[in-house]
Amino acid sequence: MLAALLAVAGCKRDDVKVYQVAKEDSTPAPSPQLQFALPPGWQQAAPGQMRAASFTVTGASGQTADVGVIPLPAGENELDILNMWRDQVQLPPATNVDSQPISVGNDSAKLFDVAGITPLAGEKFPKRILVAELTKGATSWFFKMTGAAPFIAEQKETFLQFLKSVSFVEASAPPMMAAATPSSAQAINPAVYSIWTIPENWQTVAPSSEMLFAEFALTNASGAKAGVNVAALAGTGGGLEGNVTRWRGQLGLPPIAEIISSSFDVTGGKAQLVDYSGTNAKTGQPARLIGVIVPQAGQTWFYKLMGDDQVVAAQREAFIKFIQSAKYPDAH
């Protein structure tokens, strides 16, 4: 939630306020606190999925831009995240990360500038995204501004000044994401909301990343293991090509020019499935990966079954039935 702390004193600063961001939680564990000066013309909005804070920026002629503050575990693949943003403005995936140094508060950070070339369907101007990335401890903070390219160009300096006003109040517990309602994919506890029929021999485990919605461990009689994880992102979430490239990279496989996928029926449409074998890039052991992409109500859901080939082969049909059993909450 966002709570006003105090007005910032000083010449021509009457409309600028300092806010504190914290996660509302039923547990007593302390949450991180983020403080910043809110520029004139910026309005607080509901945080939404995966965000610690959200703002709407309105220009003199009625133009708008969206600003979100998104905390993620440090160490996520930077190129994968960049390519998700590029997909949002209809640019092809990049092969390397290009950024410029800036400051977020007193800390060094990176600025990514992703500008589309052609307008999206129904829009007059191409879309442009500015993202500042700051890593503090175990968390990477992403400050993302999205809107029509001309308006983002006009607002860029204000965005950079906003970033310079940011400061953090240290907490004794790791940062947590903003609270959400049960309609948000990141907020739902599968054990409570039961949006799937989970196979009896799947063990529910705590998600290993805050980007994951749910995670399961699978073990056969010989002790061989595999895992299933589920994530949900807004929009296309990087699209088929970007995610297949990411999954193949986890198996030590190079990108491919032509992606061959199969499909099957799910609630509200079709799912796309890819199936690859290679070497687990983390363990060096042979592995098989089945990835499934499900567009659903303005979001895209990603299901991954990965591990020992025998376990994956034995669980393939159960994995598909698990996906088909999903009853999705309303996505925003």
Short mmCIF file of C-alpha atoms in Angstrom, two decimals:
data_model
loop_
_atom_site.label_atom_id
_atom_site.label_comp_id
_atom_site.label_asym_id
_atom_site.label_seq_id
_atom_site.Cartn_x
_atom_site.Cartn_y
_atom_site.Cartn_z
CA MET A 1 0.00 0.00 0.00
CA LEU A 2 1.01 3.61 -0.37
CA ALA A 3 0.81 6.02 2.56
CA ALA A 4 1.66 9.74 2.44
CA LEU A 5 4.36 10.70 4.91
CA LEU A 6 4.88 14.44 4.51
CA ALA A 7 5.01 17.27 2.03
CA VAL A 8 8.46 18.20 0.82
CA ALA A 9 9.31 21.73 1.84
CA GLY A 10 11.09 24.16 -0.46
CA CYS A 11 10.56 26.55 -3.34
CA LYS A 12 7.97 25.36 -5.90
CA ARG A 13 7.69 22.00 -4.13
CA ASP A 14 4.17 22.33 -2.70
CA ASP A 15 2.76 19.64 -5.03
CA VAL A 16 5.51 17.13 -4.38
CA LYS A 17 5.01 14.54 -1.66
CA VAL A 18 7.03 11.76 -0.16
CA TYR A 19 5.43 8.31 -0.03
CA GLN A 20 6.28 5.06 1.65
CA VAL A 21 5.70 1.70 -0.02
CA ALA A 22 5.16 -1.39 2.11
CA LYS A 23 3.53 -4.78 1.71
CA GLU A 24 0.40 -5.35 3.73
CA ASP A 25 0.76 -8.82 5.20
CA SER A 26 -0.88 -10.88 7.89
CA THR A 27 2.53 -11.89 9.29
CA PRO A 28 4.63 -9.70 11.57
CA ALA A 29 7.73 -9.92 9.35
CA PRO A 30 8.98 -6.42 8.45
CA SER A 31 8.62 -5.24 4.86
CA PRO A 32 10.93 -3.05 2.81
CA GLN A 33 10.15 0.63 2.66
CA LEU A 34 10.65 2.74 -0.44
CA GLN A 35 10.53 6.53 -0.24
CA PHE A 36 10.42 9.02 -3.11
CA ALA A 37 9.24 12.47 -4.17
CA LEU A 38 6.13 12.27 -6.34
CA PRO A 39 6.29 14.77 -9.26
CA PRO A 40 3.31 16.99 -10.13
CA GLY A 41 0.95 15.29 -12.56
CA TRP A 42 1.67 11.81 -11.17
CA GLN A 43 -1.26 10.05 -9.54
CA GLN A 44 -1.18 6.98 -7.30
CA ALA A 45 -2.87 3.89 -8.74
CA ALA A 46 -3.58 0.41 -7.39
CA PRO A 47 -0.29 -1.56 -7.41
CA GLY A 48 -1.60 -4.56 -9.35
CA GLN A 49 0.18 -7.79 -10.18
CA MET A 50 3.89 -8.01 -9.29
CA ARG A 51 4.13 -4.31 -8.39
CA ALA A 52 5.10 -2.55 -5.20
CA ALA A 53 3.71 0.74 -6.52
CA SER A 54 1.93 2.13 -9.59
CA PHE A 55 1.36 5.64 -10.93
CA THR A 56 -0.47 7.26 -13.82
CA VAL A 57 1.24 10.24 -15.47
CA THR A 58 -1.03 12.71 -17.28
CA GLY A 59 0.18 15.41 -19.66
CA ALA A 60 -1.31 18.82 -20.40
CA SER A 61 -3.02 17.51 -23.54
CA GLY A 62 -4.40 14.43 -21.85
CA GLN A 63 -1.59 12.03 -22.82
CA THR A 64 -0.93 9.30 -20.26
CA ALA A 65 1.89 7.02 -19.24
CA ASP A 66 2.10 4.17 -16.76
CA VAL A 67 4.83 3.89 -14.12
CA GLY A 68 5.38 0.75 -12.08
CA VAL A 69 7.86 -0.26 -9.38
CA ILE A 70 8.57 -3.98 -9.63
CA PRO A 71 10.80 -5.89 -7.16
CA LEU A 72 12.19 -9.22 -8.39
CA PRO A 73 14.79 -11.62 -7.00
CA ALA A 74 18.30 -10.57 -7.99
CA GLY A 75 19.97 -12.82 -10.52
CA GLU A 76 17.08 -13.19 -12.96
CA ASN A 77 18.33 -13.35 -16.55
CA GLU A 78 18.64 -9.73 -17.65
CA LEU A 79 18.47 -10.51 -21.36
CA ASP A 80 15.25 -12.50 -20.90
CA ILE A 81 13.64 -9.59 -19.08
CA LEU A 82 14.84 -7.10 -21.71
CA ASN A 83 13.36 -9.25 -24.47
CA MET A 84 9.99 -9.31 -22.69
CA TRP A 85 9.97 -5.50 -22.89
CA ARG A 86 11.06 -5.59 -26.53
CA ASP A 87 8.18 -7.94 -27.29
CA GLN A 88 5.78 -5.44 -25.71
CA VAL A 89 6.78 -2.82 -28.32
CA GLN A 90 6.94 -5.40 -31.15
CA LEU A 91 10.72 -5.46 -31.47
CA PRO A 92 12.62 -8.71 -32.19
CA PRO A 93 14.63 -10.32 -29.36
CA ALA A 94 18.04 -8.80 -28.65
CA THR A 95 21.20 -10.88 -28.38
CA ASN A 96 22.94 -8.59 -25.90
CA VAL A 97 21.96 -6.15 -23.17
CA ASP A 98 22.38 -2.43 -23.88
CA SER A 99 21.98 0.06 -21.03
CA GLN A 100 23.33 3.36 -19.75
CA PRO A 101 24.44 4.26 -16.20
CA ILE A 102 22.15 6.46 -14.12
CA SER A 103 21.41 7.07 -10.43
CA VAL A 104 18.49 5.85 -8.36
CA GLY A 105 18.78 7.86 -5.19
CA ASN A 106 22.41 7.59 -4.11
CA ASP A 107 22.91 4.25 -5.85
CA SER A 108 24.29 3.41 -9.27
CA ALA A 109 21.72 1.87 -11.60
CA LYS A 110 21.09 1.01 -15.25
CA LEU A 111 18.62 2.60 -17.65
CA PHE A 112 17.11 0.59 -20.50
CA ASP A 113 15.40 2.52 -23.31
CA VAL A 114 13.17 0.33 -25.49
CA ALA A 115 11.47 2.25 -28.30
CA GLY A 116 9.09 0.68 -30.77
CA ILE A 117 9.26 1.52 -34.47
CA THR A 118 5.65 1.11 -35.57
CA PRO A 119 2.41 1.86 -33.66
CA LEU A 120 0.59 -1.06 -32.09
CA ALA A 121 -2.86 -1.93 -33.39
CA GLY A 122 -5.31 0.89 -32.72
CA GLU A 123 -2.63 3.32 -31.51
CA LYS A 124 -1.35 6.50 -33.17
CA PHE A 125 2.27 6.39 -32.00
CA PRO A 126 4.83 3.65 -31.35
CA LYS A 127 5.21 2.60 -27.74
CA ARG A 128 8.34 3.37 -25.72
CA ILE A 129 9.49 1.88 -22.42
CA LEU A 130 12.04 3.31 -19.98
CA VAL A 131 13.25 0.98 -17.23
CA ALA A 132 15.73 1.70 -14.44
CA GLU A 133 17.20 -1.36 -12.73
CA LEU A 134 18.72 -1.13 -9.26
CA THR A 135 19.96 -4.19 -7.37
CA LYS A 136 20.10 -4.00 -3.58
CA GLY A 137 21.01 -7.19 -1.77
CA ALA A 138 18.80 -10.07 -2.87
CA THR A 139 16.35 -7.85 -4.78
CA SER A 140 16.44 -6.09 -8.13
CA TRP A 141 14.09 -3.09 -8.31
CA PHE A 142 12.70 -2.18 -11.73
CA PHE A 143 11.21 1.30 -12.23
CA LYS A 144 9.29 1.09 -15.52
CA MET A 145 7.61 3.88 -17.49
CA THR A 146 5.47 2.97 -20.51
CA GLY A 147 3.53 5.09 -22.99
CA ALA A 148 3.42 6.65 -26.44
CA ALA A 149 6.93 7.45 -27.67
CA PRO A 150 6.45 11.26 -27.97
CA PHE A 151 5.02 11.54 -24.46
CA ILE A 152 7.74 9.36 -22.95
CA ALA A 153 10.36 11.57 -24.61
CA GLU A 154 8.66 14.59 -23.03
CA GLN A 155 8.53 12.92 -19.59
CA LYS A 156 11.99 11.32 -19.56
CA GLU A 157 13.69 14.07 -17.54
CA THR A 158 10.88 14.05 -14.95
CA PHE A 159 11.23 10.27 -14.69
CA LEU A 160 14.99 10.60 -14.10
CA GLN A 161 14.40 13.24 -11.41
CA PHE A 162 11.88 10.93 -9.76
CA LEU A 163 14.52 8.18 -9.68
CA LYS A 164 17.03 10.51 -8.04
CA SER A 165 14.52 11.13 -5.22
CA VAL A 166 14.24 7.44 -4.34
CA SER A 167 15.60 6.13 -1.05
CA PHE A 168 15.20 2.88 0.87
CA VAL A 169 14.54 2.24 4.54
CA GLU A 170 16.31 -0.98 5.42
CA ALA A 171 14.26 -3.86 6.82
CA SER A 172 15.45 -6.98 8.60
CA ALA A 173 13.53 -9.30 6.27
CA PRO A 174 13.93 -9.72 2.49
CA PRO A 175 11.80 -7.36 0.36
CA MET A 176 8.38 -8.64 -0.59
CA MET A 177 6.07 -7.66 -3.39
CA ALA A 178 3.06 -5.46 -3.00
CA ALA A 179 -0.11 -6.99 -1.69
CA ALA A 180 -2.74 -7.95 -4.22
CA THR A 181 -6.23 -9.40 -4.33
CA PRO A 182 -7.13 -13.01 -5.14
CA SER A 183 -7.69 -11.89 -8.75
CA SER A 184 -3.94 -11.32 -9.18
CA ALA A 185 -1.92 -14.30 -10.36
CA GLN A 186 0.94 -13.53 -7.99
CA ALA A 187 -1.38 -13.14 -5.00
CA ILE A 188 -3.25 -16.42 -5.13
CA ASN A 189 -2.23 -19.24 -2.84
CA PRO A 190 -2.96 -22.43 -4.83
CA ALA A 191 -3.59 -24.35 -1.60
CA VAL A 192 -6.41 -21.94 -0.78
CA TYR A 193 -7.86 -21.11 -4.17
CA SER A 194 -7.27 -24.53 -5.86
CA ILE A 195 -7.32 -23.35 -9.47
CA TRP A 196 -6.00 -26.74 -10.66
CA THR A 197 -6.56 -30.40 -10.00
CA ILE A 198 -3.11 -31.38 -8.74
CA PRO A 199 -1.99 -35.00 -9.32
CA GLU A 200 -1.72 -37.00 -6.09
CA ASN A 201 1.98 -37.78 -6.53
CA TRP A 202 2.99 -34.13 -7.04
CA GLN A 203 4.46 -32.42 -4.00
CA THR A 204 3.68 -28.73 -3.63
CA VAL A 205 6.81 -26.76 -2.69
CA ALA A 206 7.51 -23.12 -1.97
CA PRO A 207 8.23 -21.26 -5.24
CA SER A 208 11.98 -20.78 -5.71
CA SER A 209 11.45 -17.37 -7.33
CA GLU A 210 8.97 -14.55 -6.71
CA MET A 211 8.28 -14.67 -10.45
CA LEU A 212 6.72 -18.10 -10.00
CA PHE A 213 3.07 -18.61 -9.16
CA ALA A 214 3.39 -22.23 -8.05
CA GLU A 215 5.95 -25.04 -8.00
CA PHE A 216 5.80 -28.82 -7.62
CA ALA A 217 8.38 -31.58 -7.09
CA LEU A 218 8.07 -34.97 -8.82
CA THR A 219 10.05 -38.11 -7.88
CA ASN A 220 9.75 -41.64 -9.30
CA ALA A 221 10.33 -44.97 -7.52
CA SER A 222 14.03 -44.92 -8.45
CA GLY A 223 14.55 -41.48 -6.92
CA ALA A 224 14.85 -39.65 -10.26
CA LYS A 225 13.43 -36.14 -10.09
CA ALA A 226 11.68 -33.50 -12.14
CA GLY A 227 9.85 -30.29 -11.33
CA VAL A 228 6.86 -28.32 -12.53
CA ASN A 229 6.57 -24.57 -12.20
CA VAL A 230 3.91 -22.06 -13.19
CA ALA A 231 4.27 -18.34 -13.89
CA ALA A 232 1.91 -15.66 -15.17
CA LEU A 233 2.83 -12.37 -16.82
CA ALA A 234 0.81 -9.53 -18.28
CA GLY A 235 0.31 -9.40 -22.03
CA THR A 236 2.30 -11.89 -24.09
CA GLY A 237 5.06 -12.18 -21.48
CA GLY A 238 7.80 -12.30 -24.09
CA GLY A 239 5.92 -14.40 -26.64
CA LEU A 240 6.61 -17.88 -27.98
CA GLU A 241 10.01 -17.14 -29.54
CA GLY A 242 11.46 -15.38 -26.51
CA ASN A 243 10.34 -18.05 -24.07
CA VAL A 244 11.40 -20.97 -26.27
CA THR A 245 14.84 -19.36 -26.57
CA ARG A 246 14.96 -19.05 -22.76
CA TRP A 247 13.86 -22.66 -22.21
CA ARG A 248 16.34 -23.98 -24.75
CA GLY A 249 19.07 -22.02 -23.01
CA GLN A 250 18.23 -23.86 -19.79
CA LEU A 251 19.04 -27.08 -21.66
CA GLY A 252 22.25 -25.74 -23.19
CA LEU A 253 20.59 -25.53 -26.61
CA PRO A 254 20.99 -22.62 -29.07
CA PRO A 255 18.10 -20.51 -30.36
CA ILE A 256 16.32 -21.85 -33.44
CA ALA A 257 14.88 -20.01 -36.43
CA GLU A 258 11.77 -22.16 -36.78
CA ILE A 259 9.80 -23.22 -33.72
CA ILE A 260 7.71 -26.36 -34.06
CA SER A 261 4.98 -26.62 -31.44
CA SER A 262 1.84 -28.66 -30.89
CA SER A 263 -1.42 -27.45 -29.39
CA PHE A 264 -4.21 -28.74 -27.17
CA ASP A 265 -7.48 -27.41 -25.80
CA VAL A 266 -7.59 -25.47 -22.52
CA THR A 267 -10.14 -23.27 -20.79
CA GLY A 268 -10.99 -20.46 -23.17
CA GLY A 269 -8.72 -21.43 -26.04
CA LYS A 270 -5.59 -23.30 -27.08
CA ALA A 271 -2.24 -23.98 -25.43
CA GLN A 272 1.07 -24.26 -27.31
CA LEU A 273 3.50 -27.02 -26.28
CA VAL A 274 7.22 -27.47 -27.03
CA ASP A 275 9.34 -30.46 -26.02
CA TYR A 276 13.18 -30.45 -25.93
CA SER A 277 15.97 -32.61 -24.55
CA GLY A 278 19.48 -31.46 -23.66
CA THR A 279 21.74 -30.86 -20.68
CA ASN A 280 20.56 -28.98 -17.60
CA ALA A 281 22.65 -25.80 -17.68
CA LYS A 282 22.71 -25.67 -13.86
CA THR A 283 23.49 -29.30 -13.00
CA GLY A 284 25.23 -30.57 -16.14
CA GLN A 285 22.92 -33.59 -16.15
CA PRO A 286 20.81 -34.81 -19.11
CA ALA A 287 17.33 -33.31 -18.94
CA ARG A 288 14.09 -32.95 -20.83
CA LEU A 289 11.84 -29.89 -20.80
CA ILE A 290 8.20 -29.58 -21.81
CA GLY A 291 7.01 -25.98 -21.92
CA VAL A 292 3.42 -24.85 -22.39
CA ILE A 293 2.14 -21.34 -23.07
CA VAL A 294 -1.49 -20.45 -22.34
CA PRO A 295 -2.91 -16.98 -23.23
CA GLN A 296 -5.71 -16.15 -20.83
CA ALA A 297 -7.69 -12.93 -20.22
CA GLY A 298 -4.94 -10.38 -20.83
CA GLN A 299 -2.23 -12.53 -19.27
CA THR A 300 -0.02 -15.35 -20.46
CA TRP A 301 0.54 -18.41 -18.27
CA PHE A 302 3.75 -20.43 -18.57
CA TYR A 303 3.97 -24.06 -17.46
CA LYS A 304 7.27 -25.93 -17.40
CA LEU A 305 7.95 -29.62 -16.68
CA MET A 306 11.72 -30.24 -16.52
CA GLY A 307 14.04 -32.90 -15.17
CA ASP A 308 14.99 -36.54 -15.64
CA ASP A 309 13.82 -37.84 -19.02
CA GLN A 310 12.04 -40.89 -17.55
CA VAL A 311 10.15 -38.79 -15.02
CA VAL A 312 9.18 -36.20 -17.62
CA ALA A 313 8.01 -38.89 -20.05
CA ALA A 314 5.95 -40.62 -17.37
CA GLN A 315 4.37 -37.34 -16.21
CA ARG A 316 3.67 -35.80 -19.61
CA GLU A 317 -0.03 -36.72 -19.77
CA ALA A 318 -0.60 -35.80 -16.13
CA PHE A 319 1.10 -32.46 -16.83
CA ILE A 320 -1.26 -31.74 -19.75
CA LYS A 321 -4.33 -32.75 -17.71
CA PHE A 322 -3.12 -30.51 -14.87
CA ILE A 323 -2.98 -27.56 -17.28
CA GLN A 324 -6.40 -28.41 -18.75
CA SER A 325 -7.92 -28.51 -15.26
CA ALA A 326 -7.07 -24.87 -14.58
CA LYS A 327 -9.89 -22.50 -13.70
CA TYR A 328 -8.29 -19.09 -14.05
CA PRO A 329 -9.07 -16.15 -11.83
CA ASP A 330 -9.94 -12.88 -13.57
CA ALA A 331 -6.70 -11.43 -14.93
CA HIS A 332 -5.87 -7.71 -15.08
#
